[in-house]
Tab-separated table of N, CA, C and O in Angstrom:
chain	number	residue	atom	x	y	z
I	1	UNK	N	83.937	121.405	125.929
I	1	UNK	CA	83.853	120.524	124.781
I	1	UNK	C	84.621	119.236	125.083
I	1	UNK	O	85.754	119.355	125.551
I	2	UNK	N	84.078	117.922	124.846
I	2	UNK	CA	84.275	117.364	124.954
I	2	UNK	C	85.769	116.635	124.529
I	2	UNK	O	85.946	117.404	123.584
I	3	UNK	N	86.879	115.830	124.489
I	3	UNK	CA	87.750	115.262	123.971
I	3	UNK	C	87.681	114.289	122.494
I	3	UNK	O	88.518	113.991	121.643
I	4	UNK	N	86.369	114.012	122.676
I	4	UNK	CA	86.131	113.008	120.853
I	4	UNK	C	85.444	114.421	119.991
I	4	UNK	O	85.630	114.515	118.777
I	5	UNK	N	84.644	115.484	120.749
I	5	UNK	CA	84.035	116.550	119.951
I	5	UNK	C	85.396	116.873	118.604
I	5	UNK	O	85.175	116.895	117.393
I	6	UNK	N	87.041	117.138	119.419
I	6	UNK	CA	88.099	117.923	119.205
I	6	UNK	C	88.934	117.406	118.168
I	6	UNK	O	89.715	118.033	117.453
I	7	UNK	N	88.645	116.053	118.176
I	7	UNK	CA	89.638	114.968	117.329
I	7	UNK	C	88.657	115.146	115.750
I	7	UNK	O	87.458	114.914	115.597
I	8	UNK	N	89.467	115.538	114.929
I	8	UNK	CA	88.946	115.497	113.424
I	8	UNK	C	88.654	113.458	113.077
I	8	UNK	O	89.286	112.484	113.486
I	9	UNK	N	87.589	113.557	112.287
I	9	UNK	CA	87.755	111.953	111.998
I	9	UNK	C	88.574	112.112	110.884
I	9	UNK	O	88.478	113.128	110.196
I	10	UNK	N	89.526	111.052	110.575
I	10	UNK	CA	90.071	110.402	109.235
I	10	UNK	C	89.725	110.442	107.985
I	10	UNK	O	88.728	109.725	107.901
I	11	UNK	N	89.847	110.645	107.502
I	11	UNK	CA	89.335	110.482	105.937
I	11	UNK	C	89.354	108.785	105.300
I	11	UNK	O	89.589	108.651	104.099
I	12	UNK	N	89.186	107.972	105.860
I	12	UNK	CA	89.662	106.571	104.787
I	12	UNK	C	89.779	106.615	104.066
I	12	UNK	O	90.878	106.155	103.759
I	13	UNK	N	88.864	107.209	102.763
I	13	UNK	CA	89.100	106.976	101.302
I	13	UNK	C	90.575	107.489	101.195
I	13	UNK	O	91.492	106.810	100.732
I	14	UNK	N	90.738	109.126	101.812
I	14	UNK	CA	91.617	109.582	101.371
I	14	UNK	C	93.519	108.509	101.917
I	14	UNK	O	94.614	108.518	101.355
I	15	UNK	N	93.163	107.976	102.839
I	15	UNK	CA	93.905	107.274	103.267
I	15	UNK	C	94.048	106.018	101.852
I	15	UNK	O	95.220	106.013	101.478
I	16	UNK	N	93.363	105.229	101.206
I	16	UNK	CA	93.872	104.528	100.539
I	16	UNK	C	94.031	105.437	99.492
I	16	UNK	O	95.138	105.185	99.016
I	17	UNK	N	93.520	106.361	98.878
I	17	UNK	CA	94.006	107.291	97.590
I	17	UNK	C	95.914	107.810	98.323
I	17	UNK	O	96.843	107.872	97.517
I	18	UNK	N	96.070	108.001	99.287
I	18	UNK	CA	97.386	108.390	99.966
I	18	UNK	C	98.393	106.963	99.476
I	18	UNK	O	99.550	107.058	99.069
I	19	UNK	N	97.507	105.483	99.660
I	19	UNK	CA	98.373	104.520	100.107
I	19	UNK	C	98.823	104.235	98.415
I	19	UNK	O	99.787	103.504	98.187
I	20	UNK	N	98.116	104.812	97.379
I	20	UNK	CA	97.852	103.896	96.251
I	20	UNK	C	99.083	105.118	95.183
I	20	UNK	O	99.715	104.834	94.166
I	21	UNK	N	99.029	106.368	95.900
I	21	UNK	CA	99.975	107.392	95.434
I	21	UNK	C	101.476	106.841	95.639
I	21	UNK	O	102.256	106.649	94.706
I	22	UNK	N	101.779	106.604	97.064
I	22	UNK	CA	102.891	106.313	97.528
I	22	UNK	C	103.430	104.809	96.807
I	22	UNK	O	104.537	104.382	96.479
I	23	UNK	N	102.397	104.407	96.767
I	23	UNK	CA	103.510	102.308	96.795
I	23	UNK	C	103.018	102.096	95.117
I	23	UNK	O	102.217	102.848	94.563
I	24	UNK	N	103.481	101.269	94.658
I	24	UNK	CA	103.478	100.649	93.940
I	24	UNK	C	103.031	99.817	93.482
I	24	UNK	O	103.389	99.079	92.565
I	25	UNK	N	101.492	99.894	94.598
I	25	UNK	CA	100.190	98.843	94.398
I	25	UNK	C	99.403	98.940	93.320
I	25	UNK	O	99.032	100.111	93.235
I	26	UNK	N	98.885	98.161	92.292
I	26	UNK	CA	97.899	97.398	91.280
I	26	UNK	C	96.327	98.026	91.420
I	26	UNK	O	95.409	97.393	91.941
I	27	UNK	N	96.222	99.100	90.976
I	27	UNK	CA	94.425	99.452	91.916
I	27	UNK	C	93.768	98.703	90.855
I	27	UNK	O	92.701	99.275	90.630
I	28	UNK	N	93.954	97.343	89.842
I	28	UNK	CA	93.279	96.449	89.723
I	28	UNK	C	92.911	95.391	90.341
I	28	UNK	O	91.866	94.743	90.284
I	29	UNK	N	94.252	95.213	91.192
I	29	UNK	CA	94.158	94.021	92.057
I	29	UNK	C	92.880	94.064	93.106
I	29	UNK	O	92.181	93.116	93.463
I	30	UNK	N	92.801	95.303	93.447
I	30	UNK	CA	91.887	94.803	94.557
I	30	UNK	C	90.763	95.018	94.156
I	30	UNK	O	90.068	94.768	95.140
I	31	UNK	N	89.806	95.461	92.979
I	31	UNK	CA	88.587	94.947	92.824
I	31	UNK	C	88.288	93.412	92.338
I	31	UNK	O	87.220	92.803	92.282
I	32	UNK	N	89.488	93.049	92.040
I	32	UNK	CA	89.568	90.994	91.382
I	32	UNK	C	89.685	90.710	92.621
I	32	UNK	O	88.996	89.716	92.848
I	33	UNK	N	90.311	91.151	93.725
I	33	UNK	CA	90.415	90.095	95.062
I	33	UNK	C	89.017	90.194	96.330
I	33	UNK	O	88.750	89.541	97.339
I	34	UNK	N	88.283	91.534	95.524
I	34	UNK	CA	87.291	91.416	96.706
I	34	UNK	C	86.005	91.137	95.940
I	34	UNK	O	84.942	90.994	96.545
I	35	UNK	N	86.112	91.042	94.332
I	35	UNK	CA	84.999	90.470	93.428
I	35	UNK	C	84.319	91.361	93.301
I	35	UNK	O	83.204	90.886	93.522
I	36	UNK	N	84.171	92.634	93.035
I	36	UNK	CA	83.698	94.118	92.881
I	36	UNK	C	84.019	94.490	92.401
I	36	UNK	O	85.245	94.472	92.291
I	37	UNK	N	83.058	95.358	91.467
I	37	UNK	CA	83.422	96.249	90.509
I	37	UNK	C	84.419	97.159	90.543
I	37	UNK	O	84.839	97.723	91.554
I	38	UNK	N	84.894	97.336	89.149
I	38	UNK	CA	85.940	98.438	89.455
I	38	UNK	C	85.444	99.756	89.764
I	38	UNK	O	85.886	100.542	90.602
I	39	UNK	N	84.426	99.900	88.945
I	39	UNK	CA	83.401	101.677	89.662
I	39	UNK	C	83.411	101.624	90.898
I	39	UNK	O	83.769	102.520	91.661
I	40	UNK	N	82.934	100.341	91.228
I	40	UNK	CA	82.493	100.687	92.743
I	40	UNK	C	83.588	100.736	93.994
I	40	UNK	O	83.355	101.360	95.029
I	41	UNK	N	84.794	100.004	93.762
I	41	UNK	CA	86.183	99.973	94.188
I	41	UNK	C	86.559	101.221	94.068
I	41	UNK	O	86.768	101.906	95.069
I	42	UNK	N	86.668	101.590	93.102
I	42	UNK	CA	86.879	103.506	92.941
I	42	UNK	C	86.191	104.600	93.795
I	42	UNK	O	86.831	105.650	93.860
I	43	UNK	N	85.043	104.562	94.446
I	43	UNK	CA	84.601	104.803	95.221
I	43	UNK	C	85.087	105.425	95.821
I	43	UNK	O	85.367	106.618	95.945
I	44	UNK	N	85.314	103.806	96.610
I	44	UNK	CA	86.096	103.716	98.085
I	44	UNK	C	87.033	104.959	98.328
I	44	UNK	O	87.333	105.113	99.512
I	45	UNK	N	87.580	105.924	97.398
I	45	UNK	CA	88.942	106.678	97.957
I	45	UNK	C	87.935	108.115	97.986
I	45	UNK	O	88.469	109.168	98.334
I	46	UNK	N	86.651	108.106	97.655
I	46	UNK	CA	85.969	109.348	97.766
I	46	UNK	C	84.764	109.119	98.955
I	46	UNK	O	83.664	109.668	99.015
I	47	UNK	N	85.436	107.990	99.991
I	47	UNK	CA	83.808	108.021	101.112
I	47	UNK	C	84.895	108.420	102.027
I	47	UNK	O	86.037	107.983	101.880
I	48	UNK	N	84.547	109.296	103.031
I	48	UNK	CA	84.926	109.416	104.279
I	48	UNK	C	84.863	108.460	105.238
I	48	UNK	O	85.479	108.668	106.283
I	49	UNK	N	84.341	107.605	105.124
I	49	UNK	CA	84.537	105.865	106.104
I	49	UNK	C	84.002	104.999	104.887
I	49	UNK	O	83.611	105.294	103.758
I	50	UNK	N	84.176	103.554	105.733
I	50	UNK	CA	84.097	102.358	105.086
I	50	UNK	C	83.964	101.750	106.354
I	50	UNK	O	84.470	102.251	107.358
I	51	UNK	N	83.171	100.470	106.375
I	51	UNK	CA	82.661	99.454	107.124
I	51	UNK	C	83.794	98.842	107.432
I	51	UNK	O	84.575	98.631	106.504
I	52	UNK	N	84.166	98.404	108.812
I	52	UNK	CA	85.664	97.701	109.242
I	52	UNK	C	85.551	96.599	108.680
I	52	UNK	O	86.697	96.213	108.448
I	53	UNK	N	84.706	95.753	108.271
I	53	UNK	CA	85.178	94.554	107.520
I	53	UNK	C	85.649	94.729	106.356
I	53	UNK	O	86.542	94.019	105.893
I	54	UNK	N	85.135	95.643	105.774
I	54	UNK	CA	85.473	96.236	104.212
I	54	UNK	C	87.030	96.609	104.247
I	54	UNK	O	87.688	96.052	103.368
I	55	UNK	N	87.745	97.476	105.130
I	55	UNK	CA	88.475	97.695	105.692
I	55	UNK	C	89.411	96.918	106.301
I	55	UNK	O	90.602	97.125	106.067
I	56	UNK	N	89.136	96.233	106.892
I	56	UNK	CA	90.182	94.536	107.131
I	56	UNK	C	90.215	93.924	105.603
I	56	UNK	O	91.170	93.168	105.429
I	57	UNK	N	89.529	94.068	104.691
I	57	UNK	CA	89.604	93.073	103.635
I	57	UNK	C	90.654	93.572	102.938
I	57	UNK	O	91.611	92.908	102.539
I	58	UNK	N	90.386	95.434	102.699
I	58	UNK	CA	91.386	95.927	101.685
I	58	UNK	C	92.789	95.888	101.939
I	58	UNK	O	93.630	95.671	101.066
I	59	UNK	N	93.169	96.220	103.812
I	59	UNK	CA	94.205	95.770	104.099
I	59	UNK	C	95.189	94.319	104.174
I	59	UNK	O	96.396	94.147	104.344
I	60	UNK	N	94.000	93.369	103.954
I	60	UNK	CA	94.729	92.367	103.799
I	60	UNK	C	94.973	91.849	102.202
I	60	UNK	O	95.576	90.793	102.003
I	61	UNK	N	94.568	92.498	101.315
I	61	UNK	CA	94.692	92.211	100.183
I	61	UNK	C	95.568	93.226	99.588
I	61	UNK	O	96.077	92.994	98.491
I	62	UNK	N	95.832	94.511	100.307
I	62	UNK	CA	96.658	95.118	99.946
I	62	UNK	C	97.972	94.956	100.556
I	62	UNK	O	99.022	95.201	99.962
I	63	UNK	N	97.879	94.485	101.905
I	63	UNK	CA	99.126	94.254	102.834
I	63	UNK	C	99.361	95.397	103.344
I	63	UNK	O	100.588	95.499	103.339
I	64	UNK	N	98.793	96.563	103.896
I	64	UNK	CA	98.634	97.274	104.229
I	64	UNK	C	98.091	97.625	105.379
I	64	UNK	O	96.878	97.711	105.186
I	65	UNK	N	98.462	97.979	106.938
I	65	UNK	CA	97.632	98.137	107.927
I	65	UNK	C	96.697	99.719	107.689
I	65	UNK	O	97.364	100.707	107.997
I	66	UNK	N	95.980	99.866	107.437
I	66	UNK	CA	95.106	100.842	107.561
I	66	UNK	C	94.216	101.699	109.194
I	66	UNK	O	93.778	102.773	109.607
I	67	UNK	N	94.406	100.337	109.554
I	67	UNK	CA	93.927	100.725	111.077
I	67	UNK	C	94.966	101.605	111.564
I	67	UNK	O	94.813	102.826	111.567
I	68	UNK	N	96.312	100.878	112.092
I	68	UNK	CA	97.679	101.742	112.244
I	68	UNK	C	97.426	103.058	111.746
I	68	UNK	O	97.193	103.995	112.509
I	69	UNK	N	97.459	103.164	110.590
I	69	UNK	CA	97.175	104.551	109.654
I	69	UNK	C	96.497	105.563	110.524
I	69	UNK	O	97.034	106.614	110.873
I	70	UNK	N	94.828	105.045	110.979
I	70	UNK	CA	93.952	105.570	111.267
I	70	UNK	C	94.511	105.689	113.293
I	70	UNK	O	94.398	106.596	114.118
I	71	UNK	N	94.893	104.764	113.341
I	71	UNK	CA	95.470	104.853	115.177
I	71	UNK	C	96.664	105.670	115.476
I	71	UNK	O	96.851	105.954	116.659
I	72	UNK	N	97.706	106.195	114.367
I	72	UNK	CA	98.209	106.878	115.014
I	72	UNK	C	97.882	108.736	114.946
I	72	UNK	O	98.367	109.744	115.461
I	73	UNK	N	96.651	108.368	113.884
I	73	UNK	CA	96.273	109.916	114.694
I	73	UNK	C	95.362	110.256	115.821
I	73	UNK	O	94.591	111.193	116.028
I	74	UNK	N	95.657	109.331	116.393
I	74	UNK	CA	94.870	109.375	118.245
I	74	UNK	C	96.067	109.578	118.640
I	74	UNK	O	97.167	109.161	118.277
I	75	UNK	N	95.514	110.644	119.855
I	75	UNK	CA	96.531	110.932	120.362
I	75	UNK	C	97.335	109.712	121.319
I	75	UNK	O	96.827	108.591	121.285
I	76	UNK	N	98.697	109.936	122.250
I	76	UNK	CA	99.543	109.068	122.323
I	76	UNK	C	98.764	108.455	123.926
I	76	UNK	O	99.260	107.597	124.656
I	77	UNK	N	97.824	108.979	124.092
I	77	UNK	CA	97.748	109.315	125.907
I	77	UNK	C	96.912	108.455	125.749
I	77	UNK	O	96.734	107.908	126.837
I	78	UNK	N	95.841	107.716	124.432
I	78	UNK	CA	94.914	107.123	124.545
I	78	UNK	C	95.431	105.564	124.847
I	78	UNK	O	96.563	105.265	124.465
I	79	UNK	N	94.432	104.350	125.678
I	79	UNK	CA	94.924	103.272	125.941
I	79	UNK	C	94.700	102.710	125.037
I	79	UNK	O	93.926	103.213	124.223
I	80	UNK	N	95.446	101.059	124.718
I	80	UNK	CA	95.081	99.700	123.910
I	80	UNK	C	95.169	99.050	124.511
I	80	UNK	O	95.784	99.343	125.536
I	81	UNK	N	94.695	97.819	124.382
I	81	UNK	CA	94.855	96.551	124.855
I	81	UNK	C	95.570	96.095	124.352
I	81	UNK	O	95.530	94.881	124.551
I	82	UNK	N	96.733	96.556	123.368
I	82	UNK	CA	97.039	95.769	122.775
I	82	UNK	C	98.884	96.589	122.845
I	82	UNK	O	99.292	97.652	122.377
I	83	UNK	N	99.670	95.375	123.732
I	83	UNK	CA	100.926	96.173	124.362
I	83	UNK	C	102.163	96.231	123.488
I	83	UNK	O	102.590	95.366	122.723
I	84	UNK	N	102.795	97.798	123.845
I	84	UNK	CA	103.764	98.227	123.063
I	84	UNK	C	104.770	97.484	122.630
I	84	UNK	O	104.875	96.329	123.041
I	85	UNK	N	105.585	97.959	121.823
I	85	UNK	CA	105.952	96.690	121.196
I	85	UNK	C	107.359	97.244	121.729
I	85	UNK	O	107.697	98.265	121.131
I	86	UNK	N	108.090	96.894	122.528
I	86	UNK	CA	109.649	97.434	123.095
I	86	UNK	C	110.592	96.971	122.155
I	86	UNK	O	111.679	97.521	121.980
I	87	UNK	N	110.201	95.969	121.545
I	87	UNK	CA	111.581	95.214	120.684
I	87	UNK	C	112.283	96.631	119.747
I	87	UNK	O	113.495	96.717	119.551
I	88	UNK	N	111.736	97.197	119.471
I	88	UNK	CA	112.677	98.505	118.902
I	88	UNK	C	113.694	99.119	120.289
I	88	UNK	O	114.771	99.632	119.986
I	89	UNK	N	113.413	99.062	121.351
I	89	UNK	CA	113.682	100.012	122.366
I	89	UNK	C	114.922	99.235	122.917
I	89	UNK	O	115.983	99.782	123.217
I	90	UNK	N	114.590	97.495	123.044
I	90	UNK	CA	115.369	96.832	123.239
I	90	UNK	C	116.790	96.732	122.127
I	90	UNK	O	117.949	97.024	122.422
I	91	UNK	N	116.560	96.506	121.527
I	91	UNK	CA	117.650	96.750	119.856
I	91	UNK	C	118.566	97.779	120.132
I	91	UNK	O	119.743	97.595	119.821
I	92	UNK	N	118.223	98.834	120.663
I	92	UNK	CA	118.670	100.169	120.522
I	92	UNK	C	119.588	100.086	121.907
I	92	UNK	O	120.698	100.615	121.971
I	93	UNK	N	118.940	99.302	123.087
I	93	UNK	CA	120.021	99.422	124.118
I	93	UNK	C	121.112	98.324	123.734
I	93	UNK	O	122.323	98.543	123.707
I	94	UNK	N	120.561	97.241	123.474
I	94	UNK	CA	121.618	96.349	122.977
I	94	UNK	C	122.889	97.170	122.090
I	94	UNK	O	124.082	97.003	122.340
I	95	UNK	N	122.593	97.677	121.491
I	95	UNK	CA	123.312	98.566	119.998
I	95	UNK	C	124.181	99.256	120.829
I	95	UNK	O	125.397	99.062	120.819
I	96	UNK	N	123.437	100.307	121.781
I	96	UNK	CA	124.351	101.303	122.844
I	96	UNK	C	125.339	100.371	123.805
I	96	UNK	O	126.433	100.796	124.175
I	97	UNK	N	124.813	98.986	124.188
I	97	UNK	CA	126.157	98.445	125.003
I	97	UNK	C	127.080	97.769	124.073
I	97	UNK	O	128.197	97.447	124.477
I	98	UNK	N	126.747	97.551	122.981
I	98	UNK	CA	127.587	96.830	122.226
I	98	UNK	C	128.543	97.538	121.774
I	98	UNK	O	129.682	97.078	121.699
I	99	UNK	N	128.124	99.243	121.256
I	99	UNK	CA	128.932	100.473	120.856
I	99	UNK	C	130.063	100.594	122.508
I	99	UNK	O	131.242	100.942	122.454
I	100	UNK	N	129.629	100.371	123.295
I	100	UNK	CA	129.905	100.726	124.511
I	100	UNK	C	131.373	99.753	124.254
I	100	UNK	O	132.547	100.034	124.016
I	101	UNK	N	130.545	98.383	124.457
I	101	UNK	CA	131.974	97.697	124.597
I	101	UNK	C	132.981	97.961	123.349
I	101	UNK	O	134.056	98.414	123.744
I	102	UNK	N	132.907	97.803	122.041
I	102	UNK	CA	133.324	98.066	120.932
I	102	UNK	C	134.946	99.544	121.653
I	102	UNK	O	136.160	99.355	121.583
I	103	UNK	N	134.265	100.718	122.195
I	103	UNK	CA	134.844	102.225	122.250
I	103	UNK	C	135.904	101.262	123.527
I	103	UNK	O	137.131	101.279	123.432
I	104	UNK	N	135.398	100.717	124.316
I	104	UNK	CA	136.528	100.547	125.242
I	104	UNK	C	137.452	99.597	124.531
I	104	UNK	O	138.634	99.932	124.459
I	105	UNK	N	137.074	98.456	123.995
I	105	UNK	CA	137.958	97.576	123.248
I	105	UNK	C	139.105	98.577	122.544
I	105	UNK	O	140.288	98.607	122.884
I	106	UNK	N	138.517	99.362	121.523
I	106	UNK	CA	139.430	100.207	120.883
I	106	UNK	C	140.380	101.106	121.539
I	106	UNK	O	141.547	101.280	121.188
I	107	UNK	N	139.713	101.726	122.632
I	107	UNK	CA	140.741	102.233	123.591
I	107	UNK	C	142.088	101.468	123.827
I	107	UNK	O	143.254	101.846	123.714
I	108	UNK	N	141.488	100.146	124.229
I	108	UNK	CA	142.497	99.466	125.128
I	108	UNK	C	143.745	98.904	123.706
I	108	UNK	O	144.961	98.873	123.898
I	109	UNK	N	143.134	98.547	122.472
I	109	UNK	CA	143.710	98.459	121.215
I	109	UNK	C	144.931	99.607	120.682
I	109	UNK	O	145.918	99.431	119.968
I	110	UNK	N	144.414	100.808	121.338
I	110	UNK	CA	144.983	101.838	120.709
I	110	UNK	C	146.140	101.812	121.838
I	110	UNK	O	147.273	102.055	121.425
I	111	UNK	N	145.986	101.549	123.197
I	111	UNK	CA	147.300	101.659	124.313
I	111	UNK	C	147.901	100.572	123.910
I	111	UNK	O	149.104	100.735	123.706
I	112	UNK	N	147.516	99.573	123.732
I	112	UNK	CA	148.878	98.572	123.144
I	112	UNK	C	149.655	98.487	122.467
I	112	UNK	O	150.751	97.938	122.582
I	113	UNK	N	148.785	99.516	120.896
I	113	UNK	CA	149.516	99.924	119.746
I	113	UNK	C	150.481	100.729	120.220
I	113	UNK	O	151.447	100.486	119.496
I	114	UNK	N	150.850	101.690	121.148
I	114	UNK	CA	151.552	103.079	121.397
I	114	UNK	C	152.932	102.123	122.093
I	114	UNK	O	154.086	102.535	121.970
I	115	UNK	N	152.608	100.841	122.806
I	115	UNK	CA	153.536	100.385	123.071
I	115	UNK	C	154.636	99.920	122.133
I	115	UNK	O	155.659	99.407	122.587
């Protein structure tokens, strides 16, 4: 069996019914920002997909990445073109040499005090 056979697809709808539980978003707002009915906006959280433009629209009117949503349940092994973002990774070593210098400073603080 193949590797795409194995991967469950996403639910979208259920993904914005998830996004609209959690935050504190307006589910009026976005049938006034995409000019659609509210029935038919309602929908949207009971289809198992939606058209990616439809989909770029709601996220940008909601401020919401939805794709992300939908990309991190691929697994980690799969490629992008589109490169990792280290600035977290970087932060974190910075943080560890800064803790670093900080513990020796205090060391050397604490032998002067004893004097």
């Amino acid at each position: 069996m193949r590797t795409q056979e194995l991967l469950l697809l996403p639910h979208v709808g259920q993904l914005l019914g998830d996004f609209y539980s959690t935050s504190n978003a307006n589910r009026g707002e976005l049938p006034r920002a995409l000019r659609r009915a509210r029935k038919r906006v309602q929908t949207y959280e009971s289809r198992p997909t939606l058209p990616c433009k439809l989909l770029w629209e709601i996220s940008v009117v909601l401020g919401h990445n939805f794709f992300e949503d939908i990309a991190r349940q691929l697994p980690e092994s799969f490629t992008t073109a589109v490169p990792k973002d280290d600035g977290q990774a970087r932060r974190i070593s910075e943080l560890e040499e800064e803790n670093r210098m900080l513990k020796v400073k205090l060391d050397l603080l604490k032998e002067v005090m004893r004097k």
